[in-house]
CSV table of C-alpha atoms in Angstrom, one decimal:
chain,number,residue,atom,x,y,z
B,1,UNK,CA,-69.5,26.6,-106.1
B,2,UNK,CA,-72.0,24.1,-104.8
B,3,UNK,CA,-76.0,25.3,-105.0
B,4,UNK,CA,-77.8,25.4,-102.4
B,5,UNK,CA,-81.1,24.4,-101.9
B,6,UNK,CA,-83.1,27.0,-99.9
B,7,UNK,CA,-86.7,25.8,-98.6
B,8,UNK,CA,-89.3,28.3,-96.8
B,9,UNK,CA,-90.9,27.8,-93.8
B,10,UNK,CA,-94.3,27.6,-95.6
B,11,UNK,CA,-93.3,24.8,-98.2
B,12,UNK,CA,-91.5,22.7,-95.5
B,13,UNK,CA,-94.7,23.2,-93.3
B,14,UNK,CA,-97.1,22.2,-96.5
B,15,UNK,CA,-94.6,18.6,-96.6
B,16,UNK,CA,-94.4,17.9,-93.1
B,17,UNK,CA,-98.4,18.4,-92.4
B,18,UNK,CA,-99.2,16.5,-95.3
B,19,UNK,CA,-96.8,13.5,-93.9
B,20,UNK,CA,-98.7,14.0,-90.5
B,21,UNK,CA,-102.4,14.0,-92.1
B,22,UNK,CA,-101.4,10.6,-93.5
B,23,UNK,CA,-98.9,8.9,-91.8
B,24,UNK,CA,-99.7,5.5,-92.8
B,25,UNK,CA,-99.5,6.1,-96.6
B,26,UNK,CA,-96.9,7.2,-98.5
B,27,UNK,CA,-97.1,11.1,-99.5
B,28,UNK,CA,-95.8,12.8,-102.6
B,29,UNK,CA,-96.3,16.6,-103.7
B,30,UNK,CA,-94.1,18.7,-106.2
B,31,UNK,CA,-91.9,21.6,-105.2
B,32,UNK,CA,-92.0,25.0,-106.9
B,33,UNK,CA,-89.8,28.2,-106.8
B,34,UNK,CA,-87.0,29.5,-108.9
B,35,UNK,CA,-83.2,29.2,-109.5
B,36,UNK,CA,-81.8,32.6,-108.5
B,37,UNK,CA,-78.2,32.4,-109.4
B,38,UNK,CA,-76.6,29.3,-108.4
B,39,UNK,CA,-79.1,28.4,-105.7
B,40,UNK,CA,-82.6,27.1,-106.1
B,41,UNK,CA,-85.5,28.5,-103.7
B,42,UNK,CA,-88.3,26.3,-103.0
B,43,UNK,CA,-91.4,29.0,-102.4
B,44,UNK,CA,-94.2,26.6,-101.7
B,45,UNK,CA,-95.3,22.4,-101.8
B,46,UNK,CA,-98.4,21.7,-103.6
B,47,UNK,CA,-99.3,17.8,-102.0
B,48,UNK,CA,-100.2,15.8,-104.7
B,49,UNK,CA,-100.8,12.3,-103.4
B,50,UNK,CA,-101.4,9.9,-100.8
B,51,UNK,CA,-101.5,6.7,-102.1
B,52,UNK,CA,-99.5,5.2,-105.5
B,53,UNK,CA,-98.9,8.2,-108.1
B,54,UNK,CA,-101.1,7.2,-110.7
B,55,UNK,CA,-99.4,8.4,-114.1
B,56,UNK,CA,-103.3,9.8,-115.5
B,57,UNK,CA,-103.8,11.9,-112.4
B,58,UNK,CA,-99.7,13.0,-112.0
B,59,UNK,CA,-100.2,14.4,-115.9
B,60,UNK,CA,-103.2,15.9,-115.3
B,61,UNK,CA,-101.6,17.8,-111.8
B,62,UNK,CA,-98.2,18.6,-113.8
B,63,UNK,CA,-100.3,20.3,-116.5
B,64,UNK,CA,-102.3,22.6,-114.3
B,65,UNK,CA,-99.7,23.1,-112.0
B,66,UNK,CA,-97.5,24.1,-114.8
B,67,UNK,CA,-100.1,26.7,-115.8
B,68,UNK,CA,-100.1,28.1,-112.5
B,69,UNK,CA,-96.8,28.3,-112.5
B,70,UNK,CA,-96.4,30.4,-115.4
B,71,UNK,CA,-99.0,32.8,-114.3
B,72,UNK,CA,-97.1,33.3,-110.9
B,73,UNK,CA,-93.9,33.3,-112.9
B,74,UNK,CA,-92.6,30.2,-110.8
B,75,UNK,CA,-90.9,27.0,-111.8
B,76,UNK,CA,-91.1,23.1,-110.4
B,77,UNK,CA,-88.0,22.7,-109.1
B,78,UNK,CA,-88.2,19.6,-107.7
B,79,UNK,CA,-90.3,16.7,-106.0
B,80,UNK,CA,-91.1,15.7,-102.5
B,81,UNK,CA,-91.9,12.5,-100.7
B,82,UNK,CA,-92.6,10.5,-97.8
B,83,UNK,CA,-92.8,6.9,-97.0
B,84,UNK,CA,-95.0,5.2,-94.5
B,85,UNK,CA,-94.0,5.8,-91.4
B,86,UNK,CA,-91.9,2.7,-90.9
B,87,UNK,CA,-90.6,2.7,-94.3
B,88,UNK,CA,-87.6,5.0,-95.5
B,89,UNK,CA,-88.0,2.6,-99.3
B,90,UNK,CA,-86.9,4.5,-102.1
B,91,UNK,CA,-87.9,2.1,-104.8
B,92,UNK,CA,-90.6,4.4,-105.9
B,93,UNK,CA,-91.9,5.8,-109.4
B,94,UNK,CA,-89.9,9.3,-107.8
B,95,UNK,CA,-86.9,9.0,-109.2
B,96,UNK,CA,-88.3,8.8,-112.2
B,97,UNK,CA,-91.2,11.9,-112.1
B,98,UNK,CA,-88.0,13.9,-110.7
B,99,UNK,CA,-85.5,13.1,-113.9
B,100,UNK,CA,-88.7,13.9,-116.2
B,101,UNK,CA,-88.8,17.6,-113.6
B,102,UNK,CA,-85.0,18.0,-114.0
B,103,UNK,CA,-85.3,17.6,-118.3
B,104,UNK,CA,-87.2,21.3,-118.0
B,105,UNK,CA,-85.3,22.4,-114.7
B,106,UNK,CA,-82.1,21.4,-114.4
B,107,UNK,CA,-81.0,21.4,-111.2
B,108,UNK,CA,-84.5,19.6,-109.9
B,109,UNK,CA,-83.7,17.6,-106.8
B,110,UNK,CA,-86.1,15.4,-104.7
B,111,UNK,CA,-86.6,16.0,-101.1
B,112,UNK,CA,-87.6,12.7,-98.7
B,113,UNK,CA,-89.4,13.0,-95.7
B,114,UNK,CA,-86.8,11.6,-93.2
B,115,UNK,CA,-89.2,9.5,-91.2
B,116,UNK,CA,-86.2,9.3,-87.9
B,117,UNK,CA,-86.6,13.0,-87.5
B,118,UNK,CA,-89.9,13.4,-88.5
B,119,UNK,CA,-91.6,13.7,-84.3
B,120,UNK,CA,-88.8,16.3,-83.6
B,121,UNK,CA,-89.7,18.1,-86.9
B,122,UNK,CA,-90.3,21.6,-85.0
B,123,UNK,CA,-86.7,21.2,-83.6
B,124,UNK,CA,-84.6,19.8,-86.9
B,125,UNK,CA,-85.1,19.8,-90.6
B,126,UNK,CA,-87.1,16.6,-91.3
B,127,UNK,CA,-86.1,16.2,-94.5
B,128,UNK,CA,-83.1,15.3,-96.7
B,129,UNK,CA,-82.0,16.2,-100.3
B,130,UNK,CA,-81.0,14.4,-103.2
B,131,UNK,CA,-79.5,15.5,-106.0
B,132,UNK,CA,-77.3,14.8,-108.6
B,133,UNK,CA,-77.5,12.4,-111.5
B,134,UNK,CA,-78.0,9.5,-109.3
B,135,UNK,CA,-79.9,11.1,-106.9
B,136,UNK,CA,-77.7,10.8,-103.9
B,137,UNK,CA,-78.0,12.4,-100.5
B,138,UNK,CA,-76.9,16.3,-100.6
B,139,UNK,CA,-76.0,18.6,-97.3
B,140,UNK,CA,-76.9,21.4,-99.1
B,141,UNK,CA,-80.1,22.0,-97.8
B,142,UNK,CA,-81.1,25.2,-95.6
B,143,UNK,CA,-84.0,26.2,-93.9
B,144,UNK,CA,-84.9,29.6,-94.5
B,145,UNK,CA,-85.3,31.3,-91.1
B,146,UNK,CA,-85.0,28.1,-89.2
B,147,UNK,CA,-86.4,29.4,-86.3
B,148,UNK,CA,-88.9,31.4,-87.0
B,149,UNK,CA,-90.2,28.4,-89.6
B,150,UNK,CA,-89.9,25.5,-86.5
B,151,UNK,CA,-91.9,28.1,-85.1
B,152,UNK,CA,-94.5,28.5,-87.7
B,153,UNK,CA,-95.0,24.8,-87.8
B,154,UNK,CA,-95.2,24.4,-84.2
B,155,UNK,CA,-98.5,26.3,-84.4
B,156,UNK,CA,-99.7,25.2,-87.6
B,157,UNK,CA,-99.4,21.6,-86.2
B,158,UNK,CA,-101.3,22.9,-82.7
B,159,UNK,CA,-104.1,24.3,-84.8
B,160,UNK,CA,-104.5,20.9,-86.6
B,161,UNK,CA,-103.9,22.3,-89.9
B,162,UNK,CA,-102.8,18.7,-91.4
B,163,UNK,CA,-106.5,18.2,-90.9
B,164,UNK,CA,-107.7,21.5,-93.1
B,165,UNK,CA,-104.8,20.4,-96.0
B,166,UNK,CA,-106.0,19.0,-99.5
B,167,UNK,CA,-104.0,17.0,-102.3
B,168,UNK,CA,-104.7,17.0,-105.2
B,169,UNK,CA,-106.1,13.2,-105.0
B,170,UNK,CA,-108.1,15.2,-102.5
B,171,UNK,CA,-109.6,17.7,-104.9
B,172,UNK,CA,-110.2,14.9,-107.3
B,173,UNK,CA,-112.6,13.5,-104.4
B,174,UNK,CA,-113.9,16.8,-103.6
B,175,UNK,CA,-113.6,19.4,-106.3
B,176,UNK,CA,-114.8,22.3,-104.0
B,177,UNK,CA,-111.4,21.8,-101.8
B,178,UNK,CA,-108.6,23.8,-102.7
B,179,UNK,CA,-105.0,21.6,-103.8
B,180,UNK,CA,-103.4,24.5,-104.0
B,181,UNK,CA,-104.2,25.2,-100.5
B,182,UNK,CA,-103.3,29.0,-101.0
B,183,UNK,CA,-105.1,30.0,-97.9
B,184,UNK,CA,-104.2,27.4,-95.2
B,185,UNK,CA,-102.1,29.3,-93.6
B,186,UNK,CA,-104.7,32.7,-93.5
């Protein structure tokens, strides 16, 4: 039986606003949810970065966000990432910050922004999956609620919420804003 990876509406929104807030860098954030049975639910997208990860500030967000994690009794499950607009490069550090995810979890996997879909990403998932020991492209990817989540997006992205979104390279700026951006979507 194949898993299948099931992503909210509110974690795929996180990932595709923090691609549109910075479309000319690349974007990385970690995934977290839970494995319930064979299939792996990806509950929200904490945005990490938007330049190069740095390994000091990628420690220092793995360790708090691992904390977190265990006071909400959540796992990272996986990685996300997104290339510069015109770039769908996969020679990044990813790979390897997703095989260091998948020695505690598993079935970690890596999702990448897919930069050909990303201006219809209200209308198709903008995203594909990788998985596997290599890492190679996976179908098993679902929406949850595809259309009520296009929908949420939709307004999130009229409201201009990229613009209210922090990473954590943010909140390392700007220690008053919120990484976790738990309530972005109030």
């Amino acid at each position: 039986l194949k898993r299948m990876v099931i992503l909210s509406g509110e974690a795929y929104s996180k990932i595709i606003l923090h691609a549109s807030k910075y479309v000319h860098t690349p974007v990385s954030g970690i995934l977290i949810g839970n494995g319930t049975g064979n299939d792996v639910e990806v509950i929200d997208a904490i945005p990490l970065f938007h330049t190069e990860i740095l390994a000091p500030m990628l420690e220092a967000s793995l360790s708090m966000l691992d904390e977190y994690c265990t006071q909400k009794q959540l796992k990272i499950v996986g990685i996300y990432y997104g290339q510069e607009f015109n770039s769908d490069d996969r020679t990044t550090i990813v790979p390897q910050i997703a095989d260091k995810i998948r020695s505690q979890f598993p079935s970690a996997f890596m999702l990448m922004v897919d930069n050909g879909k990303f201006g219809n990403a209200t209308k198709e998932v903008a995203v594909k999956l990788y998985s596997g020991a290599k890492w190679a492209l996976d179908q098993n990817l679902q929406l949850k609620d595809a259309t009520n989540s296009f929908g949420l997006l939709e307004s999130y992205m009229s409201r201009d919420l990229q613009w209210r979104l922090t990473d954590f390279e943010g909140h390392l700026e700007d220690p008053k804003k919120d990484w976790l951006n738990e309530s972005l979507f109030k």
